[in-house]
PDB file of N, CA and C in Angstrom:
ATOM      1  N   MET A  51      43.019 -29.459   1.625  1.00 53.00           N
ATOM      2  CA  MET A  51      42.739 -29.738   3.014  1.00 53.00           C
ATOM      3  C   MET A  51      44.005 -30.281   3.684  1.00 53.00           C
ATOM      4  N   LYS A  52      44.375 -29.663   4.776  1.00 58.00           N
ATOM      5  CA  LYS A  52      45.587 -30.050   5.491  1.00 58.00           C
ATOM      6  C   LYS A  52      45.328 -31.302   6.326  1.00 58.00           C
ATOM      7  N   SER A  53      46.246 -32.269   6.255  1.00 59.00           N
ATOM      8  CA  SER A  53      46.075 -33.487   7.047  1.00 59.00           C
ATOM      9  C   SER A  53      46.524 -33.252   8.477  1.00 59.00           C
ATOM     10  N   ARG A  54      45.948 -34.022   9.381  1.00 53.00           N
ATOM     11  CA  ARG A  54      46.308 -33.919  10.793  1.00 53.00           C
ATOM     12  C   ARG A  54      47.638 -34.618  11.025  1.00 53.00           C
ATOM     13  N   PRO A  55      48.455 -34.096  11.939  1.00 48.00           N
ATOM     14  CA  PRO A  55      49.732 -34.770  12.227  1.00 48.00           C
ATOM     15  C   PRO A  55      49.493 -36.102  12.932  1.00 48.00           C
ATOM     16  N   LYS A  56      50.361 -37.038  12.668  1.00 52.00           N
ATOM     17  CA  LYS A  56      50.266 -38.355  13.305  1.00 52.00           C
ATOM     18  C   LYS A  56      50.679 -38.243  14.765  1.00 52.00           C
ATOM     19  N   LEU A  57      49.906 -38.869  15.644  1.00 51.00           N
ATOM     20  CA  LEU A  57      50.251 -38.872  17.062  1.00 51.00           C
ATOM     21  C   LEU A  57      51.452 -39.774  17.292  1.00 51.00           C
ATOM     22  N   SER A  58      52.286 -39.379  18.205  1.00 57.00           N
ATOM     23  CA  SER A  58      53.457 -40.187  18.538  1.00 57.00           C
ATOM     24  C   SER A  58      53.768 -40.011  20.012  1.00 57.00           C
ATOM     25  N   GLY A  59      54.857 -40.585  20.453  1.00 56.00           N
ATOM     26  CA  GLY A  59      55.251 -40.476  21.841  1.00 56.00           C
ATOM     27  C   GLY A  59      55.799 -39.109  22.205  1.00 56.00           C
ATOM     28  N   ALA A  60      56.083 -38.270  21.210  1.00 64.00           N
ATOM     29  CA  ALA A  60      56.678 -36.962  21.480  1.00 64.00           C
ATOM     30  C   ALA A  60      55.827 -36.090  22.397  1.00 64.00           C
ATOM     31  N   PRO A  61      54.507 -35.956  22.162  1.00 72.00           N
ATOM     32  CA  PRO A  61      53.726 -35.114  23.074  1.00 72.00           C
ATOM     33  C   PRO A  61      53.767 -35.606  24.520  1.00 72.00           C
ATOM     34  N   LEU A  62      53.716 -36.911  24.717  1.00 75.00           N
ATOM     35  CA  LEU A  62      53.779 -37.467  26.061  1.00 75.00           C
ATOM     36  C   LEU A  62      55.136 -37.179  26.690  1.00 75.00           C
ATOM     37  N   ALA A  63      56.190 -37.388  25.929  1.00 76.00           N
ATOM     38  CA  ALA A  63      57.527 -37.133  26.453  1.00 76.00           C
ATOM     39  C   ALA A  63      57.687 -35.663  26.822  1.00 76.00           C
ATOM     40  N   TYR A  64      57.123 -34.779  26.019  1.00 77.00           N
ATOM     41  CA  TYR A  64      57.193 -33.345  26.305  1.00 77.00           C
ATOM     42  C   TYR A  64      56.493 -33.011  27.620  1.00 77.00           C
ATOM     43  N   VAL A  65      55.286 -33.561  27.807  1.00 77.00           N
ATOM     44  CA  VAL A  65      54.533 -33.311  29.045  1.00 77.00           C
ATOM     45  C   VAL A  65      55.270 -33.888  30.237  1.00 77.00           C
ATOM     46  N   LEU A  66      55.771 -35.101  30.116  1.00 79.00           N
ATOM     47  CA  LEU A  66      56.511 -35.715  31.222  1.00 79.00           C
ATOM     48  C   LEU A  66      57.739 -34.884  31.581  1.00 79.00           C
ATOM     49  N   HIS A  67      58.347 -34.281  30.594  1.00 78.00           N
ATOM     50  CA  HIS A  67      59.526 -33.452  30.845  1.00 78.00           C
ATOM     51  C   HIS A  67      59.144 -32.118  31.485  1.00 78.00           C
ATOM     52  N   LYS A  68      58.048 -31.517  31.037  1.00 81.00           N
ATOM     53  CA  LYS A  68      57.671 -30.172  31.472  1.00 81.00           C
ATOM     54  C   LYS A  68      56.945 -30.132  32.816  1.00 81.00           C
ATOM     55  N   VAL A  69      56.156 -31.143  33.134  1.00 82.00           N
ATOM     56  CA  VAL A  69      55.351 -31.119  34.350  1.00 82.00           C
ATOM     57  C   VAL A  69      56.073 -31.913  35.433  1.00 82.00           C
ATOM     58  N   GLU A  70      56.527 -31.220  36.434  1.00 86.00           N
ATOM     59  CA  GLU A  70      57.320 -31.838  37.495  1.00 86.00           C
ATOM     60  C   GLU A  70      56.533 -32.928  38.224  1.00 86.00           C
ATOM     61  N   GLY A  71      57.162 -34.068  38.438  1.00 86.00           N
ATOM     62  CA  GLY A  71      56.552 -35.155  39.190  1.00 86.00           C
ATOM     63  C   GLY A  71      55.776 -36.156  38.359  1.00 86.00           C
ATOM     64  N   THR A  72      55.560 -35.876  37.067  1.00 86.00           N
ATOM     65  CA  THR A  72      54.769 -36.804  36.253  1.00 86.00           C
ATOM     66  C   THR A  72      55.569 -38.018  35.814  1.00 86.00           C
ATOM     67  N   THR A  73      56.865 -37.872  35.660  1.00 87.00           N
ATOM     68  CA  THR A  73      57.682 -38.995  35.202  1.00 87.00           C
ATOM     69  C   THR A  73      57.635 -40.145  36.196  1.00 87.00           C
ATOM     70  N   ASP A  74      57.795 -39.848  37.478  1.00 89.00           N
ATOM     71  CA  ASP A  74      57.783 -40.899  38.500  1.00 89.00           C
ATOM     72  C   ASP A  74      56.431 -41.606  38.551  1.00 89.00           C
ATOM     73  N   SER A  75      55.365 -40.844  38.496  1.00 88.00           N
ATOM     74  CA  SER A  75      54.018 -41.438  38.521  1.00 88.00           C
ATOM     75  C   SER A  75      53.774 -42.302  37.294  1.00 88.00           C
ATOM     76  N   TYR A  76      54.190 -41.827  36.135  1.00 86.00           N
ATOM     77  CA  TYR A  76      54.007 -42.571  34.886  1.00 86.00           C
ATOM     78  C   TYR A  76      54.792 -43.880  34.919  1.00 86.00           C
ATOM     79  N   GLN A  77      56.021 -43.823  35.387  1.00 88.00           N
ATOM     80  CA  GLN A  77      56.839 -45.028  35.468  1.00 88.00           C
ATOM     81  C   GLN A  77      56.272 -46.005  36.501  1.00 88.00           C
ATOM     82  N   SER A  78      55.774 -45.501  37.615  1.00 89.00           N
ATOM     83  CA  SER A  78      55.174 -46.356  38.641  1.00 89.00           C
ATOM     84  C   SER A  78      53.937 -47.064  38.105  1.00 89.00           C
ATOM     85  N   PHE A  79      53.124 -46.328  37.343  1.00 85.00           N
ATOM     86  CA  PHE A  79      51.931 -46.932  36.736  1.00 85.00           C
ATOM     87  C   PHE A  79      52.319 -48.067  35.799  1.00 85.00           C
ATOM     88  N   GLY A  80      53.303 -47.838  34.954  1.00 84.00           N
ATOM     89  CA  GLY A  80      53.751 -48.873  34.011  1.00 84.00           C
ATOM     90  C   GLY A  80      54.291 -50.101  34.727  1.00 84.00           C
ATOM     91  N   LYS A  81      55.082 -49.877  35.763  1.00 87.00           N
ATOM     92  CA  LYS A  81      55.624 -51.007  36.527  1.00 87.00           C
ATOM     93  C   LYS A  81      54.513 -51.797  37.219  1.00 87.00           C
ATOM     94  N   ALA A  82      53.534 -51.098  37.786  1.00 85.00           N
ATOM     95  CA  ALA A  82      52.419 -51.773  38.468  1.00 85.00           C
ATOM     96  C   ALA A  82      51.567 -52.553  37.476  1.00 85.00           C
ATOM     97  N   LEU A  83      51.350 -51.975  36.311  1.00 82.00           N
ATOM     98  CA  LEU A  83      50.511 -52.642  35.308  1.00 82.00           C
ATOM     99  C   LEU A  83      51.150 -53.929  34.810  1.00 82.00           C
ATOM    100  N   TRP A  84      52.441 -53.900  34.514  1.00 83.00           N
ATOM    101  CA  TRP A  84      53.098 -55.043  33.892  1.00 83.00           C
ATOM    102  C   TRP A  84      53.786 -55.977  34.888  1.00 83.00           C
ATOM    103  N   ALA A  85      53.675 -55.708  36.183  1.00 86.00           N
ATOM    104  CA  ALA A  85      54.330 -56.545  37.193  1.00 86.00           C
ATOM    105  C   ALA A  85      53.775 -57.974  37.172  1.00 86.00           C
ATOM    106  N   GLU A  86      54.633 -58.905  37.458  1.00 84.00           N
ATOM    107  CA  GLU A  86      54.242 -60.315  37.495  1.00 84.00           C
ATOM    108  C   GLU A  86      53.420 -60.653  38.736  1.00 84.00           C
ATOM    109  N   GLU A  87      53.460 -59.804  39.753  1.00 83.00           N
ATOM    110  CA  GLU A  87      52.776 -60.085  41.017  1.00 83.00           C
ATOM    111  C   GLU A  87      51.255 -60.076  40.907  1.00 83.00           C
ATOM    112  N   GLY A  88      50.729 -59.665  39.776  1.00 71.00           N
ATOM    113  CA  GLY A  88      49.282 -59.706  39.605  1.00 71.00           C
ATOM    114  C   GLY A  88      48.556 -58.420  39.922  1.00 71.00           C
ATOM    115  N   SER A  89      49.227 -57.275  39.801  1.00 77.00           N
ATOM    116  CA  SER A  89      48.554 -55.995  40.016  1.00 77.00           C
ATOM    117  C   SER A  89      47.403 -55.822  39.037  1.00 77.00           C
ATOM    118  N   ALA A  90      47.583 -56.330  37.854  1.00 86.00           N
ATOM    119  CA  ALA A  90      46.527 -56.308  36.834  1.00 86.00           C
ATOM    120  C   ALA A  90      46.380 -57.723  36.293  1.00 86.00           C
ATOM    121  N   SER A  91      45.167 -58.076  35.916  1.00 88.00           N
ATOM    122  CA  SER A  91      44.932 -59.431  35.411  1.00 88.00           C
ATOM    123  C   SER A  91      45.588 -59.613  34.045  1.00 88.00           C
ATOM    124  N   ALA A  92      45.804 -60.853  33.673  1.00 86.00           N
ATOM    125  CA  ALA A  92      46.408 -61.162  32.376  1.00 86.00           C
ATOM    126  C   ALA A  92      45.521 -60.671  31.235  1.00 86.00           C
ATOM    127  N   VAL A  93      44.208 -60.728  31.431  1.00 90.00           N
ATOM    128  CA  VAL A  93      43.270 -60.260  30.400  1.00 90.00           C
ATOM    129  C   VAL A  93      43.419 -58.753  30.200  1.00 90.00           C
ATOM    130  N   LEU A  94      43.510 -57.991  31.287  1.00 88.00           N
ATOM    131  CA  LEU A  94      43.678 -56.548  31.177  1.00 88.00           C
ATOM    132  C   LEU A  94      44.995 -56.205  30.491  1.00 88.00           C
ATOM    133  N   LYS A  95      46.054 -56.909  30.845  1.00 86.00           N
ATOM    134  CA  LYS A  95      47.347 -56.669  30.206  1.00 86.00           C
ATOM    135  C   LYS A  95      47.264 -56.922  28.704  1.00 86.00           C
ATOM    136  N   GLU A  96      46.589 -57.978  28.320  1.00 89.00           N
ATOM    137  CA  GLU A  96      46.440 -58.296  26.898  1.00 89.00           C
ATOM    138  C   GLU A  96      45.631 -57.215  26.185  1.00 89.00           C
ATOM    139  N   LEU A  97      44.566 -56.727  26.813  1.00 91.00           N
ATOM    140  CA  LEU A  97      43.746 -55.674  26.210  1.00 91.00           C
ATOM    141  C   LEU A  97      44.533 -54.368  26.063  1.00 91.00           C
ATOM    142  N   VAL A  98      45.324 -54.026  27.064  1.00 85.00           N
ATOM    143  CA  VAL A  98      46.157 -52.821  26.990  1.00 85.00           C
ATOM    144  C   VAL A  98      47.184 -52.970  25.872  1.00 85.00           C
ATOM    145  N   PHE A  99      47.792 -54.142  25.786  1.00 85.00           N
ATOM    146  CA  PHE A  99      48.779 -54.396  24.732  1.00 85.00           C
ATOM    147  C   PHE A  99      48.146 -54.288  23.348  1.00 85.00           C
ATOM    148  N   LEU A 100      46.993 -54.907  23.163  1.00 88.00           N
ATOM    149  CA  LEU A 100      46.329 -54.866  21.867  1.00 88.00           C
ATOM    150  C   LEU A 100      45.906 -53.447  21.485  1.00 88.00           C
ATOM    151  N   ARG A 101      45.345 -52.716  22.446  1.00 87.00           N
ATOM    152  CA  ARG A 101      44.898 -51.348  22.154  1.00 87.00           C
ATOM    153  C   ARG A 101      46.081 -50.445  21.816  1.00 87.00           C
ATOM    154  N   SER A 102      47.152 -50.557  22.559  1.00 82.00           N
ATOM    155  CA  SER A 102      48.313 -49.717  22.264  1.00 82.00           C
ATOM    156  C   SER A 102      48.930 -50.103  20.921  1.00 82.00           C
ATOM    157  N   SER A 103      48.850 -51.375  20.560  1.00 84.00           N
ATOM    158  CA  SER A 103      49.352 -51.813  19.246  1.00 84.00           C
ATOM    159  C   SER A 103      48.522 -51.206  18.115  1.00 84.00           C
ATOM    160  N   ILE A 104      47.206 -51.131  18.325  1.00 83.00           N
ATOM    161  CA  ILE A 104      46.330 -50.533  17.318  1.00 83.00           C
ATOM    162  C   ILE A 104      46.630 -49.036  17.185  1.00 83.00           C
ATOM    163  N   VAL A 105      46.727 -48.353  18.312  1.00 78.00           N
ATOM    164  CA  VAL A 105      46.995 -46.909  18.295  1.00 78.00           C
ATOM    165  C   VAL A 105      48.329 -46.617  17.626  1.00 78.00           C
ATOM    166  N   ASN A 106      49.327 -47.448  17.892  1.00 75.00           N
ATOM    167  CA  ASN A 106      50.671 -47.243  17.325  1.00 75.00           C
ATOM    168  C   ASN A 106      50.859 -47.877  15.953  1.00 75.00           C
ATOM    169  N   GLU A 107      49.777 -48.458  15.426  1.00 79.00           N
ATOM    170  CA  GLU A 107      49.782 -49.101  14.109  1.00 79.00           C
ATOM    171  C   GLU A 107      50.874 -50.176  14.001  1.00 79.00           C
ATOM    172  N   CYS A 108      50.987 -51.000  15.034  1.00 77.00           N
ATOM    173  CA  CYS A 108      51.954 -52.091  15.055  1.00 77.00           C
ATOM    174  C   CYS A 108      51.341 -53.356  14.474  1.00 77.00           C
ATOM    175  N   ASP A 109      52.147 -54.153  13.836  1.00 71.00           N
ATOM    176  CA  ASP A 109      51.713 -55.476  13.393  1.00 71.00           C
ATOM    177  C   ASP A 109      51.912 -56.438  14.551  1.00 71.00           C
ATOM    178  N   THR A 110      50.820 -57.002  15.047  1.00 58.00           N
ATOM    179  CA  THR A 110      50.946 -57.947  16.165  1.00 58.00           C
ATOM    180  C   THR A 110      50.478 -59.317  15.761  1.00 58.00           C
TER     181      THR A 110
END
């Protein structure tokens, strides 16, 4: 039985490169999410950080 490939940032980078206009939107979303001005609550930021750490198999 063939194992599934591990997900990584490569597919996202490929899409951002191939689809015109997605890079700016993606970067704007990241800046808005992590901005200190309070675009997102501290609880939401923590949940996003924890979930992305789990998906990326990071030790936090």
